[in-house]
PDB file of C-alpha atoms and ligand atoms in Angstrom:
ATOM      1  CA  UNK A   1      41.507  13.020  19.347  1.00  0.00           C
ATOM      2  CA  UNK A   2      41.275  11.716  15.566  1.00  0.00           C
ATOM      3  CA  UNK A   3      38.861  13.384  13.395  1.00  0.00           C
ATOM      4  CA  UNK A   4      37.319  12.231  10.169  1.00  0.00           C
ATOM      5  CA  UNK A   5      34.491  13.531   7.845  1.00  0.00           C
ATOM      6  CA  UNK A   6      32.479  10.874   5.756  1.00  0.00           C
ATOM      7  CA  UNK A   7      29.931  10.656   3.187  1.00  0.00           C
ATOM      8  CA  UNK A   8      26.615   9.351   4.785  1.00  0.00           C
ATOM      9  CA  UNK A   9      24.579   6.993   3.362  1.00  0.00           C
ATOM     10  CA  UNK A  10      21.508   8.882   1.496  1.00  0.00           C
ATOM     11  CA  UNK A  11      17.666   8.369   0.315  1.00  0.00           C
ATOM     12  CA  UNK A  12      15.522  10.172  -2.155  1.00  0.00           C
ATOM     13  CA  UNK A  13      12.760  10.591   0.418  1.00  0.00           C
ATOM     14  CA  UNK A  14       9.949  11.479  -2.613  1.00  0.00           C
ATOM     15  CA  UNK A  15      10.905   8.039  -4.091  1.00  0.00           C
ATOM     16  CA  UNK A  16      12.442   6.046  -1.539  1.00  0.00           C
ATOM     17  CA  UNK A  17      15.354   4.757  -3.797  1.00  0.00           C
ATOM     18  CA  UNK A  18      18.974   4.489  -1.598  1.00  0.00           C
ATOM     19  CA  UNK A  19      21.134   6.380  -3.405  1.00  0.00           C
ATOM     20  CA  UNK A  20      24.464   5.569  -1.896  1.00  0.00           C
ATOM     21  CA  UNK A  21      25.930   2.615   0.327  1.00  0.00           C
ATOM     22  CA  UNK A  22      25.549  -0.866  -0.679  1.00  0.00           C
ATOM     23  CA  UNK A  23      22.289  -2.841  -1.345  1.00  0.00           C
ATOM     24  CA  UNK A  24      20.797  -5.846  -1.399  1.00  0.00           C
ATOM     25  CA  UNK A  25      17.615  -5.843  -3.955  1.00  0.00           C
ATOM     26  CA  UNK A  26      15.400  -8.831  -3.432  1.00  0.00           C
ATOM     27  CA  UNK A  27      11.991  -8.645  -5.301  1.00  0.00           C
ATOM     28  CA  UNK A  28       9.124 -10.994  -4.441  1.00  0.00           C
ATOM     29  CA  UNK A  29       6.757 -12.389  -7.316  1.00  0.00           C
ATOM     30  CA  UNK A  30       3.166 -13.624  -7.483  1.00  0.00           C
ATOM     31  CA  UNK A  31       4.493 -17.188  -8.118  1.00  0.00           C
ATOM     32  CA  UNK A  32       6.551 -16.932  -4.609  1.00  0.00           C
ATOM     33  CA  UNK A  33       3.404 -16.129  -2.502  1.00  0.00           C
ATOM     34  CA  UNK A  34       1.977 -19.660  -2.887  1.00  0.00           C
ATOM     35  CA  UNK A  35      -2.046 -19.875  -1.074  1.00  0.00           C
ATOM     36  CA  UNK A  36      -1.354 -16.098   0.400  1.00  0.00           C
ATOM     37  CA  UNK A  37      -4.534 -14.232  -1.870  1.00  0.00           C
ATOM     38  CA  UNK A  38      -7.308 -15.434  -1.308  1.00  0.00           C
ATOM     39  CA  UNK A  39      -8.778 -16.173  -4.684  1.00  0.00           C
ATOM     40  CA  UNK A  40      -6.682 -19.059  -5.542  1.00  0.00           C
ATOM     41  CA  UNK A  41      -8.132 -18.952  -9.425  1.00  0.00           C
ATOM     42  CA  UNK A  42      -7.344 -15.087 -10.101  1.00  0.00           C
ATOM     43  CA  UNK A  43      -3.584 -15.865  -8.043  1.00  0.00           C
ATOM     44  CA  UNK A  44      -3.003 -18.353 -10.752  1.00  0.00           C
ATOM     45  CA  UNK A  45      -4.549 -16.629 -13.710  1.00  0.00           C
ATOM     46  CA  UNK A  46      -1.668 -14.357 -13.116  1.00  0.00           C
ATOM     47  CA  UNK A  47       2.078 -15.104 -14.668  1.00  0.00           C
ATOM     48  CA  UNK A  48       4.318 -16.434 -11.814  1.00  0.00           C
ATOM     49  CA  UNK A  49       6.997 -13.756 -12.597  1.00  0.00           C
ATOM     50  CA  UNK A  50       4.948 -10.430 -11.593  1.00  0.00           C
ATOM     51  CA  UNK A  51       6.727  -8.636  -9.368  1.00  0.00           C
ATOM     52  CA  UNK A  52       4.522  -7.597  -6.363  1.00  0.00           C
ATOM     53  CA  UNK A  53       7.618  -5.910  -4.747  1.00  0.00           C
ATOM     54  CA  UNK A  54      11.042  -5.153  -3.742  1.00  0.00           C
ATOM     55  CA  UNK A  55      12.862  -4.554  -0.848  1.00  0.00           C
ATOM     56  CA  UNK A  56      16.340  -3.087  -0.707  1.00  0.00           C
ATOM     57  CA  UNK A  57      18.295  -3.120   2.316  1.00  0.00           C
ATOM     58  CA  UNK A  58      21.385  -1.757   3.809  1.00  0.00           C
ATOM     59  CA  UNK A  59      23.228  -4.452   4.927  1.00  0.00           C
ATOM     60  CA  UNK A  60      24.572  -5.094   8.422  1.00  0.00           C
ATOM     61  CA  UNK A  61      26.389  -7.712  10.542  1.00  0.00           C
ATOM     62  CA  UNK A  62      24.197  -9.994  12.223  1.00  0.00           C
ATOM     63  CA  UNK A  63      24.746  -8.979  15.385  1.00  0.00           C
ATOM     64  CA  UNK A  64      23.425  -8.345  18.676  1.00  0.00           C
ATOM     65  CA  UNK A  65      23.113  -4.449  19.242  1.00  0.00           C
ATOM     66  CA  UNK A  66      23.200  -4.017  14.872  1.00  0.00           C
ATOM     67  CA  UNK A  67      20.351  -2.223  13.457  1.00  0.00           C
ATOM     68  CA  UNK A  68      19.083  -2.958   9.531  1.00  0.00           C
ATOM     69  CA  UNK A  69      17.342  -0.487   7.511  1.00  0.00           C
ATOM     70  CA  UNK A  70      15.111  -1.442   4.416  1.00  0.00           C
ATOM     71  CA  UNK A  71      13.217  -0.091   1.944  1.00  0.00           C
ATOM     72  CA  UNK A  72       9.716  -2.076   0.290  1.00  0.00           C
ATOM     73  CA  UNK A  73       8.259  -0.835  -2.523  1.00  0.00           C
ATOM     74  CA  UNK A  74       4.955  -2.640  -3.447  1.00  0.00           C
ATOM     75  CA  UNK A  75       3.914  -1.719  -6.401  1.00  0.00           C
ATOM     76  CA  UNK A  76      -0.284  -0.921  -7.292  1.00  0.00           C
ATOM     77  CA  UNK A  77      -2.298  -4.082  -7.948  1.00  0.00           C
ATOM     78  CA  UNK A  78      -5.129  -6.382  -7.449  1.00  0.00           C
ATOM     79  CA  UNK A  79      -5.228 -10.583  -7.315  1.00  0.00           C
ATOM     80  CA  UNK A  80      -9.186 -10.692  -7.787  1.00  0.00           C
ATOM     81  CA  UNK A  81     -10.159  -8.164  -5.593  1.00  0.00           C
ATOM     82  CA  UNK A  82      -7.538  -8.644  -3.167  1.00  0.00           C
ATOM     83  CA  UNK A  83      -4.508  -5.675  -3.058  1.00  0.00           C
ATOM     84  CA  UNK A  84      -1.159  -6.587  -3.633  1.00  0.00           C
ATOM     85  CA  UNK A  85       0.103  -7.407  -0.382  1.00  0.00           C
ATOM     86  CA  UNK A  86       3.707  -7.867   1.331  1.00  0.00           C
ATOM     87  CA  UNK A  87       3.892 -11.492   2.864  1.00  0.00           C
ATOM     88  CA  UNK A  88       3.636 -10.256   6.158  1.00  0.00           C
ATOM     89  CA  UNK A  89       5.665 -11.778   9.233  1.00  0.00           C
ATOM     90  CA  UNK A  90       6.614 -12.063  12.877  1.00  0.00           C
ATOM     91  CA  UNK A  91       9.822 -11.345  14.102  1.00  0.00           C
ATOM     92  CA  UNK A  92      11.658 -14.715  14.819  1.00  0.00           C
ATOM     93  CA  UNK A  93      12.868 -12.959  17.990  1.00  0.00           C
ATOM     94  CA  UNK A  94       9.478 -11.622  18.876  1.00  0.00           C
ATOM     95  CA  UNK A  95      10.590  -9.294  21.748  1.00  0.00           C
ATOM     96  CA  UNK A  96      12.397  -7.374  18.673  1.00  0.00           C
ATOM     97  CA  UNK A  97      10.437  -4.087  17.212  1.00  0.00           C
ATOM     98  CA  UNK A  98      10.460  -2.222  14.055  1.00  0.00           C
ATOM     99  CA  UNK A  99      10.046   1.357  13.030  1.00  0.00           C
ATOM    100  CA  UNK A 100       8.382   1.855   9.850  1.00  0.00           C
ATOM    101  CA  UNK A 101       8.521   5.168   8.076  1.00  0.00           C
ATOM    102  CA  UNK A 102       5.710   6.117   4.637  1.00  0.00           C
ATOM    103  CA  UNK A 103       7.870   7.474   2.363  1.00  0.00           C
ATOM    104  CA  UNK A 104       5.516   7.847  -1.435  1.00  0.00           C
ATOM    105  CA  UNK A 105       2.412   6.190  -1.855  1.00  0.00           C
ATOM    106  CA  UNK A 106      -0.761   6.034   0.098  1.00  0.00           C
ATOM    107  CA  UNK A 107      -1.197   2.276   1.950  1.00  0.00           C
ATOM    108  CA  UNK A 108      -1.962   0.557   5.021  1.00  0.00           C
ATOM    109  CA  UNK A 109       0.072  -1.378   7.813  1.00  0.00           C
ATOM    110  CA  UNK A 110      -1.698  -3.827   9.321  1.00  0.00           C
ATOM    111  CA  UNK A 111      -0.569  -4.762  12.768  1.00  0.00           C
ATOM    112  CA  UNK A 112      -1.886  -8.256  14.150  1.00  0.00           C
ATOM    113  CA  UNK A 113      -1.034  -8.996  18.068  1.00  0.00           C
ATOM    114  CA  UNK A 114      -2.670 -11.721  19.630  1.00  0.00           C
ATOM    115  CA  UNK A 115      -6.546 -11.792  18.388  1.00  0.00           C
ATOM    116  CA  UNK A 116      -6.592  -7.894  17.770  1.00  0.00           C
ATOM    117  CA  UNK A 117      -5.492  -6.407  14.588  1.00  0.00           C
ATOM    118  CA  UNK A 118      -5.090  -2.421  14.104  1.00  0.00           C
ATOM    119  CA  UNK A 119      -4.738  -1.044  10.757  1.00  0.00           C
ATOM    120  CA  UNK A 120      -2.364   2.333  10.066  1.00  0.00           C
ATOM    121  CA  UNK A 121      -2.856   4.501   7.093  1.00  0.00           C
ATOM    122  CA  UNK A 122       0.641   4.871   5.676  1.00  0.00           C
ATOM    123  CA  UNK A 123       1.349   7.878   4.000  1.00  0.00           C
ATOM    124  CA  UNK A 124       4.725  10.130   3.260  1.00  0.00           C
ATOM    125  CA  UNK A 125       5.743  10.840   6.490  1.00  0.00           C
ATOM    126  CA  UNK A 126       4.032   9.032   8.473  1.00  0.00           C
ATOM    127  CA  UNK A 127       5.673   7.202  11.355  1.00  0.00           C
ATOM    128  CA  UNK A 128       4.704   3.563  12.740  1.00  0.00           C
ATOM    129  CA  UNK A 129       6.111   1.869  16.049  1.00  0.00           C
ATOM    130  CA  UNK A 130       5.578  -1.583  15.326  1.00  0.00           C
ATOM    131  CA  UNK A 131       5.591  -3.134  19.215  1.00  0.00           C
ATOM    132  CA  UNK A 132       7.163  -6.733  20.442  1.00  0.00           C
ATOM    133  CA  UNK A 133       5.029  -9.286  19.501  1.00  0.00           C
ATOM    134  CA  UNK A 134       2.977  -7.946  16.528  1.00  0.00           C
ATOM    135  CA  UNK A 135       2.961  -9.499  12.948  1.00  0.00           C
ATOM    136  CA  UNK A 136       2.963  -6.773  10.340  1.00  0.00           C
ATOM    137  CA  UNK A 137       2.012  -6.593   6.582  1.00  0.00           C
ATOM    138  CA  UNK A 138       1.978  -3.395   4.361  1.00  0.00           C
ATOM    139  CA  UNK A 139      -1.230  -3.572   1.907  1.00  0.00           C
ATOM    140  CA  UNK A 140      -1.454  -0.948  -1.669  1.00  0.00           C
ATOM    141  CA  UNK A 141      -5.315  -0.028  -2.280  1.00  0.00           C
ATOM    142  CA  UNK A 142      -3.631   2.470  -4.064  1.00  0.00           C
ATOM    143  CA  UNK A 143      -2.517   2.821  -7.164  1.00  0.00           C
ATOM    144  CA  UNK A 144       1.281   3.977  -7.133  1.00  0.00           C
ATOM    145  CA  UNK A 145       4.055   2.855  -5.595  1.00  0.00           C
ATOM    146  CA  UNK A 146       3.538   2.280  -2.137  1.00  0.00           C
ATOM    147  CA  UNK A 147       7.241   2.698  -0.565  1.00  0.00           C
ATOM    148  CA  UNK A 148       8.660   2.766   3.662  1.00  0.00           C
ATOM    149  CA  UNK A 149      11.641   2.854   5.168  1.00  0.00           C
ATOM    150  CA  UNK A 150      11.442   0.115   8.103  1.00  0.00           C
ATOM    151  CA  UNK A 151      14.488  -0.031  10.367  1.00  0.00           C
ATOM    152  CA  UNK A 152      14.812  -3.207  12.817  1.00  0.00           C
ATOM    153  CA  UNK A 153      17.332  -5.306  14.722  1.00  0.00           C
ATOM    154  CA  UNK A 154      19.799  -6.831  12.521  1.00  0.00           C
ATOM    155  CA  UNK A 155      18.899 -10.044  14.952  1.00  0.00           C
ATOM    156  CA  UNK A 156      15.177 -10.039  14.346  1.00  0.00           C
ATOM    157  CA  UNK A 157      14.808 -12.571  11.887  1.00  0.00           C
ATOM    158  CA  UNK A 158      11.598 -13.062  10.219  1.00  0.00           C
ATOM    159  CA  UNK A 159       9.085 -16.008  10.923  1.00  0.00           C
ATOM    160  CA  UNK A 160       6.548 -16.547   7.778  1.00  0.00           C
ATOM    161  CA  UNK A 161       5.615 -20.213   9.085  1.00  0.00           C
ATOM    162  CA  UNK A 162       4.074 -18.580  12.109  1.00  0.00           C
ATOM    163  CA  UNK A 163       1.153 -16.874  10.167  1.00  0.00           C
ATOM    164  CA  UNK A 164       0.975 -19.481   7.822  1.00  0.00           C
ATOM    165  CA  UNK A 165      -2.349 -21.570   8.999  1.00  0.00           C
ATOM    166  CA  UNK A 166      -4.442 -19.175  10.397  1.00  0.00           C
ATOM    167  CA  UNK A 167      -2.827 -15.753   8.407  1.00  0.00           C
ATOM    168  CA  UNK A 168      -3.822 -12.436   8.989  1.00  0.00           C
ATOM    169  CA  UNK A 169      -7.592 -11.908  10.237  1.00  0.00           C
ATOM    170  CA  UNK A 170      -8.225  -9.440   7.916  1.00  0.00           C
ATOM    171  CA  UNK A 171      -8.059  -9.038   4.387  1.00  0.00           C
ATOM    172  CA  UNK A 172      -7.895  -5.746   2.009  1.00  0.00           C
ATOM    173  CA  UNK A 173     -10.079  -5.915  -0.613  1.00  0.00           C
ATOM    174  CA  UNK A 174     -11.683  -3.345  -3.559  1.00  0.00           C
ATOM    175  CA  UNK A 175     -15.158  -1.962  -2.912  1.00  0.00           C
ATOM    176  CA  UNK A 176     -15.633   0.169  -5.468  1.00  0.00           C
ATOM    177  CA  UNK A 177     -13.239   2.702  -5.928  1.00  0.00           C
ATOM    178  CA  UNK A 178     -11.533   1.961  -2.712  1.00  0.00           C
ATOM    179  CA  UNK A 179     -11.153  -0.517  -0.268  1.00  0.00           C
ATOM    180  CA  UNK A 180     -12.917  -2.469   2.900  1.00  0.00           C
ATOM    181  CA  UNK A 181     -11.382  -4.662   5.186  1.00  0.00           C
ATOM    182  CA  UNK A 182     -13.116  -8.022   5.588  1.00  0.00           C
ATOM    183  CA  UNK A 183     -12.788  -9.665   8.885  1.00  0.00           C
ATOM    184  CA  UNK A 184     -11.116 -13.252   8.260  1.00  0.00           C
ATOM    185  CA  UNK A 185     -11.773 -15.405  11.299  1.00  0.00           C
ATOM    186  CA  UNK A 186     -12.940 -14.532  15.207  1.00  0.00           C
TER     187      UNK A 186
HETATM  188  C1  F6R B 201      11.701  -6.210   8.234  1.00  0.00           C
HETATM  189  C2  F6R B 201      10.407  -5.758   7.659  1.00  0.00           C
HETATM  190  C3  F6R B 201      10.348  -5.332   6.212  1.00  0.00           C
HETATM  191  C4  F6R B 201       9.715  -6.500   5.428  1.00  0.00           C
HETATM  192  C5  F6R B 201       9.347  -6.157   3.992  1.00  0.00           C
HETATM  193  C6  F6R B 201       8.839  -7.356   3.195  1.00  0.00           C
HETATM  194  O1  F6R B 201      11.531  -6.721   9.510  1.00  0.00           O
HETATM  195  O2  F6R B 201       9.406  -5.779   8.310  1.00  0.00           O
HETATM  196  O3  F6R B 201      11.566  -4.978   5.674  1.00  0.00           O
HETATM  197  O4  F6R B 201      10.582  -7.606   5.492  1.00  0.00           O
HETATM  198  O5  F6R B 201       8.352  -5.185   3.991  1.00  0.00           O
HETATM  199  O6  F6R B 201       7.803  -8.006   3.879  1.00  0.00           O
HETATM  200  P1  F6R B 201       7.891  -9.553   4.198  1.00  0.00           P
HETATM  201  O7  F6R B 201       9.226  -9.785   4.884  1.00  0.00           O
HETATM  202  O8  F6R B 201       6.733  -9.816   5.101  1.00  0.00           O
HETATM  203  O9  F6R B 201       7.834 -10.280   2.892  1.00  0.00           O
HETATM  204 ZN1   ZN B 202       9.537  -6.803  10.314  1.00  0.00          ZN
END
């Protein structure tokens, strides 16, 4: 029997920043999120290059049986009275789940599976089983950094197109000094 001892890879869990093994940083802007908010007038008041948030991931081979893990940070922010939002998605293989893991910040998940949505405070340490079949979207009422480790399939893929004429059925929005969730559509 060989033996050999290796570094791990390793997270600051009070920030969420990797802080060893290779990344890929992608950061997602107002001006990328084309007819998401739904106050089209405040969405373009806003210059296109605001970042609404990044995700870094460890990297793995697309391949069946490969797992990826991911941090998003989305940072604290309104369009009109709408939070800043991730894009939200299905998974293109849709029998494929997700773990998602609060890390700093205080947010939501929002979990939408056929006509019922459920909405998860997300919190440091908090744990979410995202099941097969379920669109997901992390929302910041808040106002730090809202960060979570998500680990998934590498073979997931992610379908935007699905959600795109209908979207979510339920939108974040400020009341006050927090936040109500208006129903979208039956
Ligand atoms: C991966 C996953 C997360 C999101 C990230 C950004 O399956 O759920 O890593 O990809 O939170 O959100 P989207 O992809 O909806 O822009
Ligand atoms: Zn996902």
């Amino acid at each position: 029997m060989d033996l050999k001892t290796r570094m791990p890879r390793q997270i600051d869990l009070a920030s969420g920043q990797f802080t060893a093994g290779v990344l890929h940083e992608h950061t997602t802007t107002v001006g990328m999120l084309t007819g998401l908010f739904a106050d089209q007038a405040a969405w373009q008041a806003l210059p296109a290059g605001t970042p609404l948030y990044t995700v870094a991931i460890l990297p793995a081979p697309q391949q069946e049986g490969e797992l990826l893990s991911g941090v998003t940070h989305l940072y604290p922010g309104r369009v009109g009275r709408e939070f800043y939002m991730t894009r939200g998605h299905f998974h293109q293989r849709r029998e494929q789940a997700e773990y998602y893991f609060g890390l700093r910040g205080r947010g939501l998940l929002l979990l939408q599976q056929a006509g019922q949505c459920v909405l998860e405070p997300l919190f440091p340490g908090s744990v979410h089983y995202i099941p097969p079949f379920t669109a997901h979207r992390l929302i910041n009422p808040g106002s730090g950094t809202l960060s979570a480790l998500a680990v998934w399939p590498a073979t997931a893929g992610h379908d935007y197109q699905a959600l795109q004429a209908q979207g979510f059925g339920v939108r974040i929005m400020a009341d006050g000094d927090g936040w109500q969730a208006e129903v979208q559509h039956a």
